[in-house]
């Protein structure tokens, strides 16, 4: 039907469609996707080493899920919300926490706590696209349900630290900044602030890094400048001491970390890299003990965090820690004459059955071109099918990087890949 479509377009004088993706989202071409896979592989291997189990859900949620405790800025300004054909208000998930809370609440009585769960959802936020912030990102979510002691915070911060070490970062390259919502609200009430003033102060503190008239704005809310040095937290001091004891020393108390979500109830933390190039957080999380309230079930004390793919990619790039892109194909079969195609196709089938990833080059191009193609695609091994191979029993498998050749039979191909 293409002729029809294009003739209509021409009639209307329309331009060709743009090849750009929608604003603020990314296309992942194979090389970029392989880096994406590397990131998720490190995420999964690390959190599974701490005993976490994977869960998942749909990207669509009823909009009400976010109204209660996600926070005004995200709900009113950053969600993709629409009405479906059945008149329901639907939102593309901007975060995973309300979803996982809903899933836990639904099976509150059947599940045996504590639970260690993780997921790697794609999330949608209508933000102004900029370095470190996009409209769709993938976020590792790690949540520990059912522990009300500081052990949960220690475990989650240890996971955050191990994740970055597993990506090849050294402790000097990142910093974990911790604050305490409970300590903060206690300090504010001691300063005589009302609940409303405290809430407004939280929202202002959340915007502190983005604005330059913080003091002025603070004075508007509380009638005097805010002295953050007066705000202390015993819980944070204890947590930092215990983290130091287990060798995590790049942690610091930062009373300006506040987190945009309304559901946090205690310790909150964010992780930043220490270079000046990336000023966006790598992780954000904290304790949220009461989120299950909104579903009318008994609370479950929880600590969790989210870590985005966009910022970690930027940071790994800054520090030269992105992996070299390698092909998932092990072997390319070069076909020297068109009549050998079927032979090559059957050989590929046998080789695949031995667990080798193999592609056949059907281009009919010269051998040199076929070798260059394999090299360009970063396929490490090549074998050429010519008269001798078709008549005989053996093949030569060549490692392109070294030029080393190994002679194998149809059933012993894997020998070429053994070091
Ligand atoms: P969040 O601080 O909004 O927390 O996001 C966590 C991380 O996701 C950020 O530190 C950042 O790396 C990444 N991120 C967030 N928004 C964007 C964006 N627009 N573009 C690129 N990356 C982004 C939460 O979402 C909480 N629900 C995390 C949590 C889980 N708390 C408890 N459990």
Coordinates of C-alpha atoms in Angstrom, one line a residue, residues 28 121 124 141 206 217 263 341 362 403:
X28 CA 19.0 2.3 20.8
X121 CA 11.4 -0.6 34.4
X124 CA 8.3 8.3 31.7
X141 CA 14.6 -0.3 41.6
X206 CA 14.2 20.0 46.9
X217 CA 12.4 32.1 49.3
X263 CA 6.2 9.1 50.9
X341 CA 25.1 -21.1 0.0
X362 CA 25.1 -14.2 1.5
X403 CA 45.2 -14.5 12.3

